PDB file of N, CA and C in Angstrom:
ATOM      1  N   MET C  31       8.240 -12.137  -5.023  1.00  0.00           N
ATOM      2  CA  MET C  31       7.211 -11.133  -5.275  1.00  0.00           C
ATOM      3  C   MET C  31       7.329 -10.698  -6.729  1.00  0.00           C
ATOM      4  N   LYS C  32       6.212 -10.708  -7.424  1.00  0.00           N
ATOM      5  CA  LYS C  32       6.201 -10.280  -8.847  1.00  0.00           C
ATOM      6  C   LYS C  32       6.319  -8.781  -8.946  1.00  0.00           C
ATOM      7  N   THR C  33       6.799  -8.307 -10.040  1.00  0.00           N
ATOM      8  CA  THR C  33       6.809  -6.861 -10.318  1.00  0.00           C
ATOM      9  C   THR C  33       5.368  -6.363 -10.385  1.00  0.00           C
ATOM     10  N   PRO C  34       5.076  -5.254  -9.726  1.00  0.00           N
ATOM     11  CA  PRO C  34       3.668  -4.784  -9.748  1.00  0.00           C
ATOM     12  C   PRO C  34       3.214  -4.389 -11.161  1.00  0.00           C
ATOM     13  N   ASN C  35       1.926  -4.511 -11.379  1.00  0.00           N
ATOM     14  CA  ASN C  35       1.345  -4.141 -12.655  1.00  0.00           C
ATOM     15  C   ASN C  35       1.023  -2.654 -12.633  1.00  0.00           C
ATOM     16  N   TYR C  36       1.940  -1.825 -13.038  1.00  0.00           N
ATOM     17  CA  TYR C  36       1.730  -0.375 -12.983  1.00  0.00           C
ATOM     18  C   TYR C  36       0.693   0.095 -13.949  1.00  0.00           C
ATOM     19  N   HIS C  37       0.285  -0.746 -14.901  1.00  0.00           N
ATOM     20  CA  HIS C  37      -0.799  -0.351 -15.787  1.00  0.00           C
ATOM     21  C   HIS C  37      -2.096  -0.235 -14.989  1.00  0.00           C
ATOM     22  N   ASP C  38      -2.280  -1.112 -14.006  1.00  0.00           N
ATOM     23  CA  ASP C  38      -3.474  -1.111 -13.171  1.00  0.00           C
ATOM     24  C   ASP C  38      -3.069  -0.798 -11.728  1.00  0.00           C
ATOM     25  N   PHE C  39      -2.421   0.336 -11.561  1.00  0.00           N
ATOM     26  CA  PHE C  39      -1.946   0.814 -10.258  1.00  0.00           C
ATOM     27  C   PHE C  39      -2.573   2.210 -10.036  1.00  0.00           C
ATOM     28  N   TYR C  40      -3.466   2.288  -9.111  1.00  0.00           N
ATOM     29  CA  TYR C  40      -4.214   3.505  -8.879  1.00  0.00           C
ATOM     30  C   TYR C  40      -3.881   4.055  -7.510  1.00  0.00           C
ATOM     31  N   GLN C  41      -3.009   5.066  -7.491  1.00  0.00           N
ATOM     32  CA  GLN C  41      -2.564   5.595  -6.209  1.00  0.00           C
ATOM     33  C   GLN C  41      -3.432   6.763  -5.772  1.00  0.00           C
ATOM     34  N   LYS C  42      -3.521   6.908  -4.452  1.00  0.00           N
ATOM     35  CA  LYS C  42      -4.131   8.056  -3.833  1.00  0.00           C
ATOM     36  C   LYS C  42      -3.089   9.155  -3.694  1.00  0.00           C
ATOM     37  N   ALA C  43      -3.505  10.345  -3.273  1.00  0.00           N
ATOM     38  CA  ALA C  43      -2.525  11.415  -3.046  1.00  0.00           C
ATOM     39  C   ALA C  43      -1.619  11.023  -1.902  1.00  0.00           C
ATOM     40  N   LEU C  44      -0.383  11.481  -1.975  1.00  0.00           N
ATOM     41  CA  LEU C  44       0.573  11.223  -0.900  1.00  0.00           C
ATOM     42  C   LEU C  44       0.084  11.847   0.417  1.00  0.00           C
ATOM     43  N   ILE C  45       0.325  11.154   1.507  1.00  0.00           N
ATOM     44  CA  ILE C  45      -0.114  11.639   2.834  1.00  0.00           C
ATOM     45  C   ILE C  45       1.087  11.674   3.734  1.00  0.00           C
ATOM     46  N   PRO C  46       1.365  12.799   4.365  1.00  0.00           N
ATOM     47  CA  PRO C  46       2.506  12.877   5.294  1.00  0.00           C
ATOM     48  C   PRO C  46       2.361  11.827   6.401  1.00  0.00           C
ATOM     49  N   ILE C  47       3.456  11.144   6.742  1.00  0.00           N
ATOM     50  CA  ILE C  47       3.454  10.140   7.796  1.00  0.00           C
ATOM     51  C   ILE C  47       3.454  10.864   9.137  1.00  0.00           C
ATOM     52  N   GLY C  48       2.479  10.524   9.975  1.00  0.00           N
ATOM     53  CA  GLY C  48       2.396  11.091  11.322  1.00  0.00           C
ATOM     54  C   GLY C  48       3.470  10.575  12.246  1.00  0.00           C
ATOM     55  N   PHE C  49       3.654  11.207  13.356  1.00  0.00           N
ATOM     56  CA  PHE C  49       4.707  10.856  14.289  1.00  0.00           C
ATOM     57  C   PHE C  49       4.582   9.423  14.766  1.00  0.00           C
ATOM     58  N   ASN C  50       3.409   9.035  15.234  1.00  0.00           N
ATOM     59  CA  ASN C  50       3.230   7.647  15.746  1.00  0.00           C
ATOM     60  C   ASN C  50       3.431   6.608  14.677  1.00  0.00           C
ATOM     61  N   ASP C  51       2.927   6.854  13.484  1.00  0.00           N
ATOM     62  CA  ASP C  51       3.120   5.921  12.412  1.00  0.00           C
ATOM     63  C   ASP C  51       4.571   5.810  11.986  1.00  0.00           C
ATOM     64  N   LEU C  52       5.297   6.934  12.020  1.00  0.00           N
ATOM     65  CA  LEU C  52       6.711   6.909  11.711  1.00  0.00           C
ATOM     66  C   LEU C  52       7.513   6.097  12.703  1.00  0.00           C
ATOM     67  N   LEU C  53       7.166   6.207  14.002  1.00  0.00           N
ATOM     68  CA  LEU C  53       7.828   5.409  14.996  1.00  0.00           C
ATOM     69  C   LEU C  53       7.600   3.921  14.767  1.00  0.00           C
ATOM     70  N   ALA C  54       6.338   3.556  14.418  1.00  0.00           N
ATOM     71  CA  ALA C  54       6.032   2.142  14.102  1.00  0.00           C
ATOM     72  C   ALA C  54       6.776   1.674  12.861  1.00  0.00           C
ATOM     73  N   LEU C  55       6.859   2.539  11.860  1.00  0.00           N
ATOM     74  CA  LEU C  55       7.577   2.160  10.626  1.00  0.00           C
ATOM     75  C   LEU C  55       9.050   1.928  10.915  1.00  0.00           C
ATOM     76  N   LYS C  56       9.666   2.756  11.749  1.00  0.00           N
ATOM     77  CA  LYS C  56      11.097   2.617  12.064  1.00  0.00           C
ATOM     78  C   LYS C  56      11.399   1.311  12.807  1.00  0.00           C
ATOM     79  N   GLU C  57      10.382   0.740  13.462  1.00  0.00           N
ATOM     80  CA  GLU C  57      10.574  -0.484  14.221  1.00  0.00           C
ATOM     81  C   GLU C  57      10.592  -1.739  13.323  1.00  0.00           C
ATOM     82  N   LEU C  58      10.132  -1.617  12.115  1.00  0.00           N
ATOM     83  CA  LEU C  58      10.061  -2.773  11.192  1.00  0.00           C
ATOM     84  C   LEU C  58      11.458  -3.160  10.743  1.00  0.00           C
ATOM     85  N   SER C  59      11.700  -4.445  10.593  1.00  0.00           N
ATOM     86  CA  SER C  59      13.001  -4.941  10.136  1.00  0.00           C
ATOM     87  C   SER C  59      13.287  -4.523   8.684  1.00  0.00           C
ATOM     88  N   SER C  60      12.232  -4.243   7.917  1.00  0.00           N
ATOM     89  CA  SER C  60      12.407  -3.842   6.534  1.00  0.00           C
ATOM     90  C   SER C  60      12.713  -2.347   6.347  1.00  0.00           C
ATOM     91  N   TYR C  61      12.654  -1.574   7.481  1.00  0.00           N
ATOM     92  CA  TYR C  61      12.935  -0.162   7.407  1.00  0.00           C
ATOM     93  C   TYR C  61      14.392   0.113   7.177  1.00  0.00           C
ATOM     94  N   GLU C  62      14.707   0.964   6.266  1.00  0.00           N
ATOM     95  CA  GLU C  62      16.079   1.325   5.963  1.00  0.00           C
ATOM     96  C   GLU C  62      16.339   2.729   6.519  1.00  0.00           C
ATOM     97  N   ASN C  63      17.309   2.852   7.411  1.00  0.00           N
ATOM     98  CA  ASN C  63      17.590   4.103   8.068  1.00  0.00           C
ATOM     99  C   ASN C  63      17.978   5.212   7.103  1.00  0.00           C
ATOM    100  N   ASP C  64      18.584   4.829   5.976  1.00  0.00           N
ATOM    101  CA  ASP C  64      19.042   5.865   5.030  1.00  0.00           C
ATOM    102  C   ASP C  64      17.937   6.269   4.060  1.00  0.00           C
ATOM    103  N   SER C  65      16.750   5.696   4.173  1.00  0.00           N
ATOM    104  CA  SER C  65      15.599   6.066   3.333  1.00  0.00           C
ATOM    105  C   SER C  65      14.814   7.194   3.973  1.00  0.00           C
ATOM    106  N   PRO C  66      14.673   8.284   3.302  1.00  0.00           N
ATOM    107  CA  PRO C  66      13.981   9.457   3.871  1.00  0.00           C
ATOM    108  C   PRO C  66      12.486   9.368   3.696  1.00  0.00           C
ATOM    109  N   PHE C  67      11.805   8.381   4.320  1.00  0.00           N
ATOM    110  CA  PHE C  67      10.393   8.232   4.194  1.00  0.00           C
ATOM    111  C   PHE C  67       9.664   9.323   4.945  1.00  0.00           C
ATOM    112  N   THR C  68       8.848  10.047   4.230  1.00  0.00           N
ATOM    113  CA  THR C  68       8.087  11.134   4.825  1.00  0.00           C
ATOM    114  C   THR C  68       6.588  11.045   4.576  1.00  0.00           C
ATOM    115  N   HIS C  69       6.210  10.173   3.635  1.00  0.00           N
ATOM    116  CA  HIS C  69       4.821  10.093   3.195  1.00  0.00           C
ATOM    117  C   HIS C  69       4.370   8.633   3.028  1.00  0.00           C
ATOM    118  N   TRP C  70       3.065   8.429   3.044  1.00  0.00           N
ATOM    119  CA  TRP C  70       2.480   7.185   2.659  1.00  0.00           C
ATOM    120  C   TRP C  70       1.939   7.286   1.268  1.00  0.00           C
ATOM    121  N   LEU C  71       2.148   6.227   0.480  1.00  0.00           N
ATOM    122  CA  LEU C  71       1.530   6.101  -0.813  1.00  0.00           C
ATOM    123  C   LEU C  71       0.609   4.914  -0.742  1.00  0.00           C
ATOM    124  N   ILE C  72      -0.699   5.144  -0.799  1.00  0.00           N
ATOM    125  CA  ILE C  72      -1.707   4.099  -0.717  1.00  0.00           C
ATOM    126  C   ILE C  72      -2.243   3.893  -2.116  1.00  0.00           C
ATOM    127  N   ALA C  73      -2.256   2.638  -2.546  1.00  0.00           N
ATOM    128  CA  ALA C  73      -2.638   2.331  -3.938  1.00  0.00           C
ATOM    129  C   ALA C  73      -3.515   1.079  -4.010  1.00  0.00           C
ATOM    130  N   VAL C  74      -4.381   1.088  -4.994  1.00  0.00           N
ATOM    131  CA  VAL C  74      -5.140  -0.077  -5.375  1.00  0.00           C
ATOM    132  C   VAL C  74      -4.428  -0.678  -6.573  1.00  0.00           C
ATOM    133  N   GLU C  75      -4.069  -1.979  -6.475  1.00  0.00           N
ATOM    134  CA  GLU C  75      -3.306  -2.617  -7.497  1.00  0.00           C
ATOM    135  C   GLU C  75      -4.105  -3.767  -8.103  1.00  0.00           C
ATOM    136  N   GLY C  76      -4.106  -3.843  -9.432  1.00  0.00           N
ATOM    137  CA  GLY C  76      -4.779  -4.948 -10.119  1.00  0.00           C
ATOM    138  C   GLY C  76      -3.828  -6.072 -10.417  1.00  0.00           C
ATOM    139  N   GLU C  77      -4.263  -7.284 -10.206  1.00  0.00           N
ATOM    140  CA  GLU C  77      -3.478  -8.469 -10.568  1.00  0.00           C
ATOM    141  C   GLU C  77      -4.288  -9.236 -11.574  1.00  0.00           C
ATOM    142  N   GLN C  78      -3.790  -9.286 -12.819  1.00  0.00           N
ATOM    143  CA  GLN C  78      -4.501  -9.975 -13.898  1.00  0.00           C
ATOM    144  C   GLN C  78      -4.418 -11.473 -13.670  1.00  0.00           C
ATOM    145  N   LEU C  79      -5.581 -12.112 -13.745  1.00  0.00           N
ATOM    146  CA  LEU C  79      -5.648 -13.580 -13.634  1.00  0.00           C
ATOM    147  C   LEU C  79      -5.260 -14.239 -14.952  1.00  0.00           C
ATOM    148  N   SER C  80      -4.646 -15.398 -14.893  1.00  0.00           N
ATOM    149  CA  SER C  80      -4.300 -16.084 -16.116  1.00  0.00           C
ATOM    150  C   SER C  80      -5.510 -16.962 -16.554  1.00  0.00           C
ATOM    151  N   GLN C  81      -6.233 -16.401 -17.464  1.00  0.00           N
ATOM    152  CA  GLN C  81      -7.379 -17.083 -18.080  1.00  0.00           C
ATOM    153  C   GLN C  81      -7.649 -16.424 -19.411  1.00  0.00           C
ATOM    154  N   PRO C  82      -8.468 -17.038 -20.267  1.00  0.00           N
ATOM    155  CA  PRO C  82      -8.657 -16.490 -21.627  1.00  0.00           C
ATOM    156  C   PRO C  82      -9.200 -15.073 -21.633  1.00  0.00           C
ATOM    157  N   ARG C  83     -10.177 -14.770 -20.759  1.00  0.00           N
ATOM    158  CA  ARG C  83     -10.724 -13.400 -20.718  1.00  0.00           C
ATOM    159  C   ARG C  83      -9.889 -12.567 -19.730  1.00  0.00           C
ATOM    160  N   ILE C  84      -9.741 -11.270 -19.972  1.00  0.00           N
ATOM    161  CA  ILE C  84      -9.024 -10.412 -19.073  1.00  0.00           C
ATOM    162  C   ILE C  84      -9.879 -10.176 -17.820  1.00  0.00           C
ATOM    163  N   PHE C  85      -9.351 -10.572 -16.679  1.00  0.00           N
ATOM    164  CA  PHE C  85     -10.050 -10.453 -15.438  1.00  0.00           C
ATOM    165  C   PHE C  85      -9.034 -10.159 -14.331  1.00  0.00           C
ATOM    166  N   TYR C  86      -9.395  -9.274 -13.402  1.00  0.00           N
ATOM    167  CA  TYR C  86      -8.496  -8.844 -12.366  1.00  0.00           C
ATOM    168  C   TYR C  86      -9.017  -9.145 -10.978  1.00  0.00           C
ATOM    169  N   HIS C  87      -8.075  -9.373 -10.074  1.00  0.00           N
ATOM    170  CA  HIS C  87      -8.345  -9.295  -8.629  1.00  0.00           C
ATOM    171  C   HIS C  87      -7.589  -8.053  -8.153  1.00  0.00           C
ATOM    172  N   TRP C  88      -8.021  -7.500  -6.992  1.00  0.00           N
ATOM    173  CA  TRP C  88      -7.480  -6.228  -6.564  1.00  0.00           C
ATOM    174  C   TRP C  88      -6.948  -6.368  -5.128  1.00  0.00           C
ATOM    175  N   LYS C  89      -5.979  -5.542  -4.818  1.00  0.00           N
ATOM    176  CA  LYS C  89      -5.442  -5.487  -3.468  1.00  0.00           C
ATOM    177  C   LYS C  89      -5.090  -4.025  -3.173  1.00  0.00           C
ATOM    178  N   VAL C  90      -4.948  -3.733  -1.903  1.00  0.00           N
ATOM    179  CA  VAL C  90      -4.572  -2.391  -1.491  1.00  0.00           C
ATOM    180  C   VAL C  90      -3.203  -2.520  -0.806  1.00  0.00           C
ATOM    181  N   CYS C  91      -2.265  -1.656  -1.214  1.00  0.00           N
ATOM    182  CA  CYS C  91      -0.967  -1.663  -0.577  1.00  0.00           C
ATOM    183  C   CYS C  91      -0.582  -0.277  -0.089  1.00  0.00           C
ATOM    184  N   ILE C  92       0.162  -0.261   0.998  1.00  0.00           N
ATOM    185  CA  ILE C  92       0.645   0.986   1.578  1.00  0.00           C
ATOM    186  C   ILE C  92       2.167   0.932   1.521  1.00  0.00           C
ATOM    187  N   TYR C  93       2.735   1.923   0.870  1.00  0.00           N
ATOM    188  CA  TYR C  93       4.185   2.008   0.722  1.00  0.00           C
ATOM    189  C   TYR C  93       4.698   3.282   1.428  1.00  0.00           C
ATOM    190  N   PRO C  94       5.773   3.188   2.182  1.00  0.00           N
ATOM    191  CA  PRO C  94       6.465   4.418   2.616  1.00  0.00           C
ATOM    192  C   PRO C  94       7.119   5.024   1.403  1.00  0.00           C
ATOM    193  N   SER C  95       7.097   6.331   1.311  1.00  0.00           N
ATOM    194  CA  SER C  95       7.740   7.004   0.172  1.00  0.00           C
ATOM    195  C   SER C  95       8.302   8.344   0.616  1.00  0.00           C
ATOM    196  N   ASN C  96       8.983   8.982  -0.290  1.00  0.00           N
ATOM    197  CA  ASN C  96       9.404  10.337  -0.001  1.00  0.00           C
ATOM    198  C   ASN C  96       8.401  11.300  -0.569  1.00  0.00           C
ATOM    199  N   CYS C  97       8.655  12.589  -0.488  1.00  0.00           N
ATOM    200  CA  CYS C  97       7.671  13.589  -0.927  1.00  0.00           C
ATOM    201  C   CYS C  97       7.452  13.600  -2.439  1.00  0.00           C
ATOM    202  N   ASP C  98       8.345  12.939  -3.173  1.00  0.00           N
ATOM    203  CA  ASP C  98       8.207  12.845  -4.663  1.00  0.00           C
ATOM    204  C   ASP C  98       7.442  11.552  -5.083  1.00  0.00           C
ATOM    205  N   GLY C  99       7.094  10.704  -4.095  1.00  0.00           N
ATOM    206  CA  GLY C  99       6.421   9.464  -4.420  1.00  0.00           C
ATOM    207  C   GLY C  99       7.361   8.325  -4.753  1.00  0.00           C
ATOM    208  N   ASP C 100       8.660   8.496  -4.570  1.00  0.00           N
ATOM    209  CA  ASP C 100       9.607   7.419  -4.774  1.00  0.00           C
ATOM    210  C   ASP C 100       9.433   6.364  -3.687  1.00  0.00           C
ATOM    211  N   LEU C 101       9.399   5.091  -4.097  1.00  0.00           N
ATOM    212  CA  LEU C 101       9.168   4.024  -3.105  1.00  0.00           C
ATOM    213  C   LEU C 101       9.892   2.780  -3.546  1.00  0.00           C
ATOM    214  N   ASN C 102       9.963   1.828  -2.651  1.00  0.00           N
ATOM    215  CA  ASN C 102      10.528   0.524  -2.965  1.00  0.00           C
ATOM    216  C   ASN C 102       9.322  -0.449  -2.984  1.00  0.00           C
ATOM    217  N   TRP C 103       8.908  -0.874  -4.151  1.00  0.00           N
ATOM    218  CA  TRP C 103       7.733  -1.695  -4.285  1.00  0.00           C
ATOM    219  C   TRP C 103       7.925  -3.086  -3.685  1.00  0.00           C
ATOM    220  N   LYS C 104       9.167  -3.452  -3.430  1.00  0.00           N
ATOM    221  CA  LYS C 104       9.446  -4.735  -2.788  1.00  0.00           C
ATOM    222  C   LYS C 104       9.196  -4.712  -1.276  1.00  0.00           C
ATOM    223  N   LYS C 105       9.065  -3.521  -0.701  1.00  0.00           N
ATOM    224  CA  LYS C 105       8.959  -3.403   0.751  1.00  0.00           C
ATOM    225  C   LYS C 105       7.705  -2.576   1.158  1.00  0.00           C
ATOM    226  N   PRO C 106       6.527  -3.081   0.904  1.00  0.00           N
ATOM    227  CA  PRO C 106       5.323  -2.370   1.349  1.00  0.00           C
ATOM    228  C   PRO C 106       5.199  -2.445   2.855  1.00  0.00           C
ATOM    229  N   PHE C 107       4.550  -1.467   3.438  1.00  0.00           N
ATOM    230  CA  PHE C 107       4.201  -1.486   4.856  1.00  0.00           C
ATOM    231  C   PHE C 107       3.058  -2.447   5.095  1.00  0.00           C
ATOM    232  N   TYR C 108       2.182  -2.528   4.103  1.00  0.00           N
ATOM    233  CA  TYR C 108       0.965  -3.361   4.210  1.00  0.00           C
ATOM    234  C   TYR C 108       0.450  -3.741   2.829  1.00  0.00           C
ATOM    235  N   CYS C 109      -0.028  -4.936   2.675  1.00  0.00           N
ATOM    236  CA  CYS C 109      -0.773  -5.341   1.476  1.00  0.00           C
ATOM    237  C   CYS C 109      -1.979  -6.150   1.930  1.00  0.00           C
ATOM    238  N   SER C 110      -3.103  -5.824   1.421  1.00  0.00           N
ATOM    239  CA  SER C 110      -4.338  -6.532   1.778  1.00  0.00           C
ATOM    240  C   SER C 110      -4.431  -7.880   1.078  1.00  0.00           C
ATOM    241  N   ARG C 111      -5.402  -8.652   1.446  1.00  0.00           N
ATOM    242  CA  ARG C 111      -5.714  -9.876   0.689  1.00  0.00           C
ATOM    243  C   ARG C 111      -6.286  -9.401  -0.655  1.00  0.00           C
ATOM    244  N   THR C 112      -6.307 -10.297  -1.584  1.00  0.00           N
ATOM    245  CA  THR C 112      -6.878  -9.943  -2.896  1.00  0.00           C
ATOM    246  C   THR C 112      -8.398  -9.938  -2.784  1.00  0.00           C
ATOM    247  N   MET C 113      -9.029  -9.053  -3.572  1.00  0.00           N
ATOM    248  CA  MET C 113     -10.462  -8.925  -3.573  1.00  0.00           C
ATOM    249  C   MET C 113     -10.972  -9.014  -4.988  1.00  0.00           C
ATOM    250  N   ILE C 114     -12.146  -9.531  -5.185  1.00  0.00           N
ATOM    251  CA  ILE C 114     -12.719  -9.691  -6.536  1.00  0.00           C
ATOM    252  C   ILE C 114     -13.217  -8.337  -7.020  1.00  0.00           C
ATOM    253  N   SER C 115     -13.693  -7.513  -6.128  1.00  0.00           N
ATOM    254  CA  SER C 115     -14.312  -6.237  -6.513  1.00  0.00           C
ATOM    255  C   SER C 115     -13.375  -5.054  -6.345  1.00  0.00           C
ATOM    256  N   MET C 116     -13.226  -4.258  -7.420  1.00  0.00           N
ATOM    257  CA  MET C 116     -12.413  -3.057  -7.277  1.00  0.00           C
ATOM    258  C   MET C 116     -13.085  -2.061  -6.317  1.00  0.00           C
ATOM    259  N   ASP C 117     -14.428  -2.080  -6.269  1.00  0.00           N
ATOM    260  CA  ASP C 117     -15.112  -1.202  -5.361  1.00  0.00           C
ATOM    261  C   ASP C 117     -14.755  -1.502  -3.901  1.00  0.00           C
ATOM    262  N   SER C 118     -14.635  -2.775  -3.569  1.00  0.00           N
ATOM    263  CA  SER C 118     -14.196  -3.158  -2.206  1.00  0.00           C
ATOM    264  C   SER C 118     -12.797  -2.677  -1.923  1.00  0.00           C
ATOM    265  N   ALA C 119     -11.928  -2.821  -2.879  1.00  0.00           N
ATOM    266  CA  ALA C 119     -10.525  -2.385  -2.705  1.00  0.00           C
ATOM    267  C   ALA C 119     -10.463  -0.847  -2.567  1.00  0.00           C
ATOM    268  N   HIS C 120     -11.242  -0.152  -3.344  1.00  0.00           N
ATOM    269  CA  HIS C 120     -11.276   1.302  -3.259  1.00  0.00           C
ATOM    270  C   HIS C 120     -11.820   1.750  -1.872  1.00  0.00           C
ATOM    271  N   GLU C 121     -12.863   1.053  -1.404  1.00  0.00           N
ATOM    272  CA  GLU C 121     -13.416   1.371  -0.083  1.00  0.00           C
ATOM    273  C   GLU C 121     -12.367   1.193   1.003  1.00  0.00           C
ATOM    274  N   LEU C 122     -11.628   0.079   0.944  1.00  0.00           N
ATOM    275  CA  LEU C 122     -10.570  -0.167   1.926  1.00  0.00           C
ATOM    276  C   LEU C 122      -9.499   0.898   1.819  1.00  0.00           C
ATOM    277  N   ALA C 123      -9.112   1.254   0.596  1.00  0.00           N
ATOM    278  CA  ALA C 123      -8.080   2.304   0.425  1.00  0.00           C
ATOM    279  C   ALA C 123      -8.540   3.628   1.044  1.00  0.00           C
ATOM    280  N   CYS C 124      -9.804   3.959   0.843  1.00  0.00           N
ATOM    281  CA  CYS C 124     -10.292   5.216   1.455  1.00  0.00           C
ATOM    282  C   CYS C 124     -10.266   5.174   2.972  1.00  0.00           C
ATOM    283  N   SER C 125     -10.578   4.026   3.580  1.00  0.00           N
ATOM    284  CA  SER C 125     -10.534   3.906   5.022  1.00  0.00           C
ATOM    285  C   SER C 125      -9.114   4.008   5.543  1.00  0.00           C
ATOM    286  N   LEU C 126      -8.123   3.428   4.757  1.00  0.00           N
ATOM    287  CA  LEU C 126      -6.727   3.555   5.145  1.00  0.00           C
ATOM    288  C   LEU C 126      -6.192   4.938   4.987  1.00  0.00           C
ATOM    289  N   VAL C 127      -6.695   5.680   3.982  1.00  0.00           N
ATOM    290  CA  VAL C 127      -6.326   7.081   3.853  1.00  0.00           C
ATOM    291  C   VAL C 127      -6.788   7.864   5.072  1.00  0.00           C
ATOM    292  N   SER C 128      -8.019   7.639   5.506  1.00  0.00           N
ATOM    293  CA  SER C 128      -8.545   8.344   6.694  1.00  0.00           C
ATOM    294  C   SER C 128      -7.720   8.013   7.931  1.00  0.00           C
ATOM    295  N   ALA C 129      -7.381   6.746   8.127  1.00  0.00           N
ATOM    296  CA  ALA C 129      -6.575   6.345   9.274  1.00  0.00           C
ATOM    297  C   ALA C 129      -5.184   6.980   9.249  1.00  0.00           C
ATOM    298  N   SER C 130      -4.611   7.042   8.031  1.00  0.00           N
ATOM    299  CA  SER C 130      -3.250   7.608   7.957  1.00  0.00           C
ATOM    300  C   SER C 130      -3.258   9.112   8.205  1.00  0.00           C
ATOM    301  N   LYS C 131      -4.314   9.800   7.803  1.00  0.00           N
ATOM    302  CA  LYS C 131      -4.416  11.227   8.075  1.00  0.00           C
ATOM    303  C   LYS C 131      -4.566  11.517   9.549  1.00  0.00           C
ATOM    304  N   GLN C 132      -5.078  10.542  10.289  1.00  0.00           N
ATOM    305  CA  GLN C 132      -5.242  10.686  11.741  1.00  0.00           C
ATOM    306  C   GLN C 132      -4.060  10.054  12.512  1.00  0.00           C
ATOM    307  N   ASP C 133      -2.990   9.653  11.795  1.00  0.00           N
ATOM    308  CA  ASP C 133      -1.808   9.095  12.403  1.00  0.00           C
ATOM    309  C   ASP C 133      -2.167   7.791  13.147  1.00  0.00           C
ATOM    310  N   GLN C 134      -3.061   6.958  12.546  1.00  0.00           N
ATOM    311  CA  GLN C 134      -3.510   5.767  13.216  1.00  0.00           C
ATOM    312  C   GLN C 134      -3.293   4.502  12.437  1.00  0.00           C
ATOM    313  N   LEU C 135      -2.479   4.510  11.430  1.00  0.00           N
ATOM    314  CA  LEU C 135      -2.181   3.253  10.715  1.00  0.00           C
ATOM    315  C   LEU C 135      -1.485   2.252  11.592  1.00  0.00           C
ATOM    316  N   SER C 136      -0.612   2.773  12.481  1.00  0.00           N
ATOM    317  CA  SER C 136       0.163   1.863  13.343  1.00  0.00           C
ATOM    318  C   SER C 136      -0.681   1.138  14.363  1.00  0.00           C
ATOM    319  N   ILE C 137      -1.883   1.638  14.678  1.00  0.00           N
ATOM    320  CA  ILE C 137      -2.702   0.973  15.689  1.00  0.00           C
ATOM    321  C   ILE C 137      -3.799   0.100  15.101  1.00  0.00           C
ATOM    322  N   LEU C 138      -3.963   0.164  13.784  1.00  0.00           N
ATOM    323  CA  LEU C 138      -4.952  -0.681  13.120  1.00  0.00           C
ATOM    324  C   LEU C 138      -4.488  -2.118  13.181  1.00  0.00           C
ATOM    325  N   ASN C 139      -5.395  -3.039  13.163  1.00  0.00           N
ATOM    326  CA  ASN C 139      -5.067  -4.467  13.142  1.00  0.00           C
ATOM    327  C   ASN C 139      -4.877  -4.868  11.701  1.00  0.00           C
ATOM    328  N   LEU C 140      -3.729  -4.566  11.165  1.00  0.00           N
ATOM    329  CA  LEU C 140      -3.418  -4.897   9.771  1.00  0.00           C
ATOM    330  C   LEU C 140      -2.872  -6.355   9.755  1.00  0.00           C
ATOM    331  N   GLN C 141      -3.771  -7.295   9.577  1.00  0.00           N
ATOM    332  CA  GLN C 141      -3.459  -8.681   9.707  1.00  0.00           C
ATOM    333  C   GLN C 141      -2.358  -9.155   8.731  1.00  0.00           C
ATOM    334  N   GLU C 142      -2.256  -8.501   7.611  1.00  0.00           N
ATOM    335  CA  GLU C 142      -1.256  -8.923   6.625  1.00  0.00           C
ATOM    336  C   GLU C 142      -0.092  -7.954   6.568  1.00  0.00           C
ATOM    337  N   LYS C 143       0.200  -7.347   7.733  1.00  0.00           N
ATOM    338  CA  LYS C 143       1.291  -6.384   7.795  1.00  0.00           C
ATOM    339  C   LYS C 143       2.606  -7.051   7.379  1.00  0.00           C
ATOM    340  N   ILE C 144       3.417  -6.327   6.645  1.00  0.00           N
ATOM    341  CA  ILE C 144       4.724  -6.801   6.214  1.00  0.00           C
ATOM    342  C   ILE C 144       5.740  -6.425   7.259  1.00  0.00           C
ATOM    343  N   SER C 145       6.590  -7.324   7.683  1.00  0.00           N
ATOM    344  CA  SER C 145       7.623  -6.934   8.642  1.00  0.00           C
ATOM    345  C   SER C 145       8.978  -7.402   8.192  1.00  0.00           C
TER     346      SER C 145
END
């Protein structure tokens, strides 16, 4: 996994992890018991394509974090497929924010869930 491009990393406000989502997170093999995850950090990330003109593809990632926004970028809860349009990525991020506020990330069919 490449280091994320933090120059084109647009995060939403931190969202407290709901009870059901926390239970689902703890079941993942990538969950570390000593990590005090209390919030979700949902971000739109740009991946620059290697071509003469500067051009990006976009993806949405969900990271468990603490209340200060500290996270392990190598262990996202979810990363979407790449999208050509930042508008599409932003729309997906907004829908994931809504689901997380309703404690329903764990029941979504996140096809590219990281385990």
